[in-house]
PDB file of C-alpha atoms and ligand atoms in Angstrom:
ATOM      1  CA  UNK A   1     123.574 163.746 188.878  1.00 91.00           C
ATOM      2  CA  UNK A   2     122.462 159.843 187.647  1.00 97.00           C
ATOM      3  CA  UNK A   3     122.835 157.774 191.516  1.00 98.00           C
ATOM      4  CA  UNK A   4     122.052 154.595 190.450  1.00 98.00           C
ATOM      5  CA  UNK A   5     121.184 151.166 192.456  1.00 98.00           C
ATOM      6  CA  UNK A   6     122.162 147.891 191.322  1.00 98.00           C
ATOM      7  CA  UNK A   7     120.457 145.619 194.148  1.00 97.00           C
ATOM      8  CA  UNK A   8     120.279 141.860 193.950  1.00 96.00           C
ATOM      9  CA  UNK A   9     122.072 139.180 196.371  1.00 95.00           C
ATOM     10  CA  UNK A  10     124.769 138.357 194.861  1.00 97.00           C
ATOM     11  CA  UNK A  11     125.011 135.047 195.848  1.00 96.00           C
ATOM     12  CA  UNK A  12     127.195 134.922 195.345  1.00 97.00           C
ATOM     13  CA  UNK A  13     128.426 137.973 191.701  1.00 98.00           C
ATOM     14  CA  UNK A  14     128.322 136.260 188.487  1.00 98.00           C
ATOM     15  CA  UNK A  15     130.248 137.024 185.113  1.00 97.00           C
ATOM     16  CA  UNK A  16     126.556 138.144 183.984  1.00 97.00           C
ATOM     17  CA  UNK A  17     126.211 140.669 187.729  1.00 98.00           C
ATOM     18  CA  UNK A  18     129.596 142.566 186.427  1.00 98.00           C
ATOM     19  CA  UNK A  19     128.416 142.853 182.802  1.00 97.00           C
ATOM     20  CA  UNK A  20     125.380 144.537 183.802  1.00 97.00           C
ATOM     21  CA  UNK A  21     127.446 146.366 186.477  1.00 98.00           C
ATOM     22  CA  UNK A  22     129.662 147.543 183.619  1.00 98.00           C
ATOM     23  CA  UNK A  23     127.033 147.965 181.249  1.00 98.00           C
ATOM     24  CA  UNK A  24     124.852 150.730 183.661  1.00 98.00           C
ATOM     25  CA  UNK A  25     127.883 152.593 185.476  1.00 98.00           C
ATOM     26  CA  UNK A  26     129.313 153.372 182.383  1.00 98.00           C
ATOM     27  CA  UNK A  27     126.676 155.187 182.325  1.00 97.00           C
ATOM     28  CA  UNK A  28     125.589 156.448 184.544  1.00 98.00           C
ATOM     29  CA  UNK A  29     127.182 159.184 187.567  1.00 98.00           C
ATOM     30  CA  UNK A  30     127.320 156.649 191.018  1.00 98.00           C
ATOM     31  CA  UNK A  31     125.973 153.006 190.700  1.00 98.00           C
ATOM     32  CA  UNK A  32     126.150 151.868 194.308  1.00 98.00           C
ATOM     33  CA  UNK A  33     125.498 147.583 194.275  1.00 98.00           C
ATOM     34  CA  UNK A  34     122.975 147.267 197.152  1.00 98.00           C
ATOM     35  CA  UNK A  35     123.477 143.776 198.803  1.00 97.00           C
ATOM     36  CA  UNK A  36     119.685 142.480 200.063  1.00 96.00           C
ATOM     37  CA  UNK A  37     120.555 141.792 203.764  1.00 93.00           C
ATOM     38  CA  UNK A  38     117.114 139.340 202.855  1.00 80.00           C
ATOM     39  CA  UNK A  39     115.979 137.709 206.167  1.00 72.00           C
ATOM     40  CA  UNK A  40     113.754 135.761 204.208  1.00 71.00           C
ATOM     41  CA  UNK A  41     116.758 133.748 201.928  1.00 74.00           C
ATOM     42  CA  UNK A  42     119.177 131.213 203.024  1.00 87.00           C
ATOM     43  CA  UNK A  43     122.045 131.967 201.404  1.00 93.00           C
ATOM     44  CA  UNK A  44     125.302 130.665 200.996  1.00 94.00           C
ATOM     45  CA  UNK A  45     127.433 134.172 201.580  1.00 95.00           C
ATOM     46  CA  UNK A  46     127.182 136.127 204.203  1.00 95.00           C
ATOM     47  CA  UNK A  47     125.806 139.611 203.506  1.00 96.00           C
ATOM     48  CA  UNK A  48     129.423 140.563 204.603  1.00 96.00           C
ATOM     49  CA  UNK A  49     130.984 138.269 202.743  1.00 97.00           C
ATOM     50  CA  UNK A  50     129.398 139.264 200.211  1.00 97.00           C
ATOM     51  CA  UNK A  51     129.793 143.083 199.790  1.00 98.00           C
ATOM     52  CA  UNK A  52     133.854 142.122 200.344  1.00 98.00           C
ATOM     53  CA  UNK A  53     134.045 139.655 196.755  1.00 98.00           C
ATOM     54  CA  UNK A  54     131.757 142.801 194.733  1.00 98.00           C
ATOM     55  CA  UNK A  55     133.875 145.511 196.475  1.00 98.00           C
ATOM     56  CA  UNK A  56     137.614 142.849 194.440  1.00 98.00           C
ATOM     57  CA  UNK A  57     135.587 142.530 191.251  1.00 98.00           C
ATOM     58  CA  UNK A  58     134.162 146.051 190.979  1.00 98.00           C
ATOM     59  CA  UNK A  59     138.000 147.656 191.809  1.00 97.00           C
ATOM     60  CA  UNK A  60     138.288 148.843 188.361  1.00 97.00           C
ATOM     61  CA  UNK A  61     135.618 150.618 188.134  1.00 98.00           C
ATOM     62  CA  UNK A  62     135.888 153.859 190.437  1.00 97.00           C
ATOM     63  CA  UNK A  63     132.011 155.316 190.561  1.00 98.00           C
ATOM     64  CA  UNK A  64     130.842 152.860 191.540  1.00 98.00           C
ATOM     65  CA  UNK A  65     130.038 151.674 195.408  1.00 98.00           C
ATOM     66  CA  UNK A  66     129.296 148.880 196.869  1.00 98.00           C
ATOM     67  CA  UNK A  67     127.003 148.252 200.184  1.00 98.00           C
ATOM     68  CA  UNK A  68     124.785 146.173 201.538  1.00 97.00           C
ATOM     69  CA  UNK A  69     120.885 147.240 202.690  1.00 97.00           C
ATOM     70  CA  UNK A  70     117.901 145.124 204.087  1.00 95.00           C
ATOM     71  CA  UNK A  71     113.957 146.535 204.226  1.00 93.00           C
ATOM     72  CA  UNK A  72     112.502 147.923 201.184  1.00 95.00           C
ATOM     73  CA  UNK A  73     114.350 149.120 198.477  1.00 96.00           C
ATOM     74  CA  UNK A  74     112.446 152.080 197.437  1.00 97.00           C
ATOM     75  CA  UNK A  75     113.773 153.721 200.808  1.00 97.00           C
ATOM     76  CA  UNK A  76     117.120 152.101 200.895  1.00 97.00           C
ATOM     77  CA  UNK A  77     117.497 154.524 196.907  1.00 97.00           C
ATOM     78  CA  UNK A  78     115.673 157.514 198.768  1.00 96.00           C
ATOM     79  CA  UNK A  79     118.048 157.318 202.283  1.00 96.00           C
ATOM     80  CA  UNK A  80     120.339 157.466 199.135  1.00 97.00           C
ATOM     81  CA  UNK A  81     119.771 160.048 196.788  1.00 97.00           C
ATOM     82  CA  UNK A  82     118.925 157.374 194.295  1.00 98.00           C
ATOM     83  CA  UNK A  83     117.083 157.961 191.831  1.00 96.00           C
ATOM     84  CA  UNK A  84     117.595 155.262 189.328  1.00 98.00           C
ATOM     85  CA  UNK A  85     116.675 151.131 189.804  1.00 98.00           C
ATOM     86  CA  UNK A  86     118.799 149.041 187.967  1.00 98.00           C
ATOM     87  CA  UNK A  87     117.943 145.335 187.050  1.00 97.00           C
ATOM     88  CA  UNK A  88     119.187 142.776 184.598  1.00 95.00           C
ATOM     89  CA  UNK A  89     116.623 140.870 182.302  1.00 94.00           C
ATOM     90  CA  UNK A  90     118.305 137.154 181.151  1.00 91.00           C
ATOM     91  CA  UNK A  91     114.119 135.428 179.981  1.00 86.00           C
ATOM     92  CA  UNK A  92     110.626 135.527 179.887  1.00 85.00           C
ATOM     93  CA  UNK A  93     110.513 134.681 183.145  1.00 84.00           C
ATOM     94  CA  UNK A  94     112.493 137.237 184.295  1.00 87.00           C
ATOM     95  CA  UNK A  95     110.044 139.220 183.344  1.00 91.00           C
ATOM     96  CA  UNK A  96     106.577 138.929 184.643  1.00 92.00           C
ATOM     97  CA  UNK A  97     108.484 139.555 188.186  1.00 93.00           C
ATOM     98  CA  UNK A  98     110.190 142.691 187.401  1.00 95.00           C
ATOM     99  CA  UNK A  99     107.574 144.259 185.699  1.00 95.00           C
ATOM    100  CA  UNK A 100     106.165 143.944 188.605  1.00 95.00           C
ATOM    101  CA  UNK A 101     108.608 145.152 191.264  1.00 96.00           C
ATOM    102  CA  UNK A 102     109.094 148.404 189.309  1.00 96.00           C
ATOM    103  CA  UNK A 103     105.600 149.038 189.030  1.00 96.00           C
ATOM    104  CA  UNK A 104     104.850 149.481 192.567  1.00 97.00           C
ATOM    105  CA  UNK A 105     108.139 151.198 193.722  1.00 96.00           C
ATOM    106  CA  UNK A 106     107.643 153.409 190.696  1.00 95.00           C
ATOM    107  CA  UNK A 107     103.903 154.398 192.893  1.00 96.00           C
ATOM    108  CA  UNK A 108     105.726 154.655 195.962  1.00 96.00           C
ATOM    109  CA  UNK A 109     108.286 156.890 194.726  1.00 96.00           C
ATOM    110  CA  UNK A 110     107.548 158.716 191.274  1.00 96.00           C
ATOM    111  CA  UNK A 111     110.537 160.280 191.349  1.00 95.00           C
ATOM    112  CA  UNK A 112     112.571 156.932 190.561  1.00 96.00           C
ATOM    113  CA  UNK A 113     112.573 155.125 187.731  1.00 97.00           C
ATOM    114  CA  UNK A 114     113.346 151.557 187.037  1.00 97.00           C
ATOM    115  CA  UNK A 115     115.866 151.037 183.473  1.00 97.00           C
ATOM    116  CA  UNK A 116     116.346 147.362 182.800  1.00 97.00           C
ATOM    117  CA  UNK A 117     119.291 146.425 180.808  1.00 96.00           C
ATOM    118  CA  UNK A 118     118.746 142.719 178.597  1.00 94.00           C
ATOM    119  CA  UNK A 119     121.615 140.357 179.664  1.00 91.00           C
ATOM    120  CA  UNK A 120     124.509 140.299 177.403  1.00 92.00           C
ATOM    121  CA  UNK A 121     123.927 136.477 175.207  1.00 91.00           C
ATOM    122  CA  UNK A 122     127.371 134.349 176.838  1.00 92.00           C
ATOM    123  CA  UNK A 123     125.056 135.068 179.805  1.00 93.00           C
ATOM    124  CA  UNK A 124     121.789 134.971 179.922  1.00 91.00           C
ATOM    125  CA  UNK A 125     122.360 131.041 181.525  1.00 91.00           C
ATOM    126  CA  UNK A 126     123.957 132.296 184.136  1.00 95.00           C
ATOM    127  CA  UNK A 127     122.545 131.811 187.556  1.00 95.00           C
ATOM    128  CA  UNK A 128     124.116 132.205 191.290  1.00 96.00           C
ATOM    129  CA  UNK A 129     122.306 129.578 191.834  1.00 94.00           C
ATOM    130  CA  UNK A 130     123.216 127.300 188.902  1.00 94.00           C
ATOM    131  CA  UNK A 131     127.088 128.947 189.997  1.00 95.00           C
ATOM    132  CA  UNK A 132     126.028 127.009 193.940  1.00 94.00           C
ATOM    133  CA  UNK A 133     124.309 123.910 192.351  1.00 93.00           C
ATOM    134  CA  UNK A 134     127.887 123.156 189.841  1.00 93.00           C
ATOM    135  CA  UNK A 135     130.699 123.718 192.872  1.00 92.00           C
ATOM    136  CA  UNK A 136     128.595 121.757 195.405  1.00 88.00           C
ATOM    137  CA  UNK A 137     129.200 118.974 193.494  1.00 88.00           C
ATOM    138  CA  UNK A 138     133.162 119.941 192.741  1.00 87.00           C
ATOM    139  CA  UNK A 139     132.548 120.950 188.473  1.00 91.00           C
ATOM    140  CA  UNK A 140     134.311 123.530 187.135  1.00 94.00           C
ATOM    141  CA  UNK A 141     132.837 127.673 188.109  1.00 95.00           C
ATOM    142  CA  UNK A 142     136.231 128.868 186.131  1.00 95.00           C
ATOM    143  CA  UNK A 143     133.401 130.122 183.077  1.00 94.00           C
ATOM    144  CA  UNK A 144     130.713 131.509 185.355  1.00 97.00           C
ATOM    145  CA  UNK A 145     132.204 133.865 188.417  1.00 97.00           C
ATOM    146  CA  UNK A 146     135.828 136.064 189.149  1.00 97.00           C
ATOM    147  CA  UNK A 147     139.018 134.453 190.120  1.00 97.00           C
ATOM    148  CA  UNK A 148     138.756 135.287 193.862  1.00 97.00           C
ATOM    149  CA  UNK A 149     135.129 134.247 193.579  1.00 97.00           C
ATOM    150  CA  UNK A 150     136.412 131.334 193.093  1.00 96.00           C
ATOM    151  CA  UNK A 151     138.405 130.365 195.856  1.00 95.00           C
ATOM    152  CA  UNK A 152     135.944 131.923 198.213  1.00 95.00           C
ATOM    153  CA  UNK A 153     133.135 128.889 197.014  1.00 94.00           C
ATOM    154  CA  UNK A 154     136.186 127.053 197.757  1.00 91.00           C
ATOM    155  CA  UNK A 155     137.164 127.697 201.104  1.00 91.00           C
ATOM    156  CA  UNK A 156     133.206 127.546 201.790  1.00 90.00           C
ATOM    157  CA  UNK A 157     132.121 124.564 200.411  1.00 86.00           C
ATOM    158  CA  UNK A 158     135.418 123.021 201.604  1.00 84.00           C
ATOM    159  CA  UNK A 159     134.523 124.954 205.107  1.00 83.00           C
ATOM    160  CA  UNK A 160     131.310 123.134 204.221  1.00 78.00           C
ATOM    161  CA  UNK A 161     132.719 119.201 204.162  1.00 77.00           C
ATOM    162  CA  UNK A 162     134.783 119.832 207.997  1.00 80.00           C
ATOM    163  CA  UNK A 163     131.543 121.227 209.499  1.00 78.00           C
ATOM    164  CA  UNK A 164     129.381 117.753 208.030  1.00 75.00           C
TER     165      UNK A 164
HETATM  166  P1  LIG B   1     117.433 139.179 193.407  1.00 85.07           P
HETATM  167  O1  LIG B   1     117.621 137.965 194.365  1.00 85.07           O
HETATM  168  O2  LIG B   1     117.383 140.593 193.259  1.00 85.07           O
HETATM  169  O3  LIG B   1     117.182 138.556 192.109  1.00 85.07           O
HETATM  170  P2  LIG B   1     120.341 138.081 191.270  1.00 85.07           P
HETATM  171  O4  LIG B   1     121.891 138.618 192.799  1.00 85.07           O
HETATM  172  O5  LIG B   1     119.533 137.087 191.002  1.00 85.07           O
HETATM  173  O6  LIG B   1     119.678 138.886 193.202  1.00 85.07           O
HETATM  174  O7  LIG B   1     120.450 139.413 190.888  1.00 85.07           O
HETATM  175  C1  LIG B   1     120.196 140.531 191.050  1.00 85.07           C
HETATM  176  C2  LIG B   1     120.503 141.370 189.447  1.00 85.07           C
HETATM  177  O8  LIG B   1     121.293 140.813 188.840  1.00 85.07           O
HETATM  178  C3  LIG B   1     118.894 140.833 188.677  1.00 85.07           C
HETATM  179  O9  LIG B   1     117.740 142.359 188.264  1.00 85.07           O
HETATM  180  C4  LIG B   1     119.046 139.819 187.691  1.00 85.07           C
HETATM  181  O10 LIG B   1     117.861 139.865 187.018  1.00 85.07           O
HETATM  182  C5  LIG B   1     120.052 140.208 187.496  1.00 85.07           C
HETATM  183  N1  LIG B   1     121.366 139.605 186.917  1.00 85.07           N
HETATM  184  C6  LIG B   1     121.491 137.879 187.346  1.00 85.07           C
HETATM  185  N2  LIG B   1     121.869 137.276 186.452  1.00 85.07           N
HETATM  186  C7  LIG B   1     122.048 137.745 185.517  1.00 85.07           C
HETATM  187  C8  LIG B   1     122.846 137.524 183.829  1.00 85.07           C
HETATM  188  N3  LIG B   1     123.377 136.316 184.248  1.00 85.07           N
HETATM  189  N4  LIG B   1     122.327 138.674 183.345  1.00 85.07           N
HETATM  190  C9  LIG B   1     122.069 139.418 183.836  1.00 85.07           C
HETATM  191  N5  LIG B   1     121.309 140.047 184.373  1.00 85.07           N
HETATM  192  C10 LIG B   1     121.688 138.869 185.917  1.00 85.07           C
END
């Protein structure tokens, strides 16, 4: 049985992430999307909001589960009995960090390998931070995220405006 973890911040999930989820879930028995609860970052969405958004947009994939985690990825992978870690590569700028992380993880747990999916060309430019920036200034993000995520972003920015 091949169980893989696709970890990330997913703040918010984009069509680029979904493309990696679709392609990787097709070649493993089970894919766990792990939403990182990272204390060092200041996310737009809470970890529970990100988990729920991912659950909604991955409903069509029966072998995909979504869960949050904190701490070391390799510990989370061990706890869940995963033998693969999935990551996406967009540009050369992703490569150095990803290579370092995968080698570090492999030294800590030689039984767990990282596999990389190169981005589909149409999503090569796409990142959660770009989406947030466009949305913040009222731009159209329908090319970047599913409708349910678009609604959640509009709601979030409206709440922020009301608070300020
Ligand atoms: P992190 O904070 O771990 O980088 P992200 O949510 O930004 O979390 O990304 C999670 C994973 O998805 C990373 O491996 C990243 O390279 C990949 N990814 C993000 N956007 C895209 C995209 N447009 N195409 C392919 N992979 C992507």
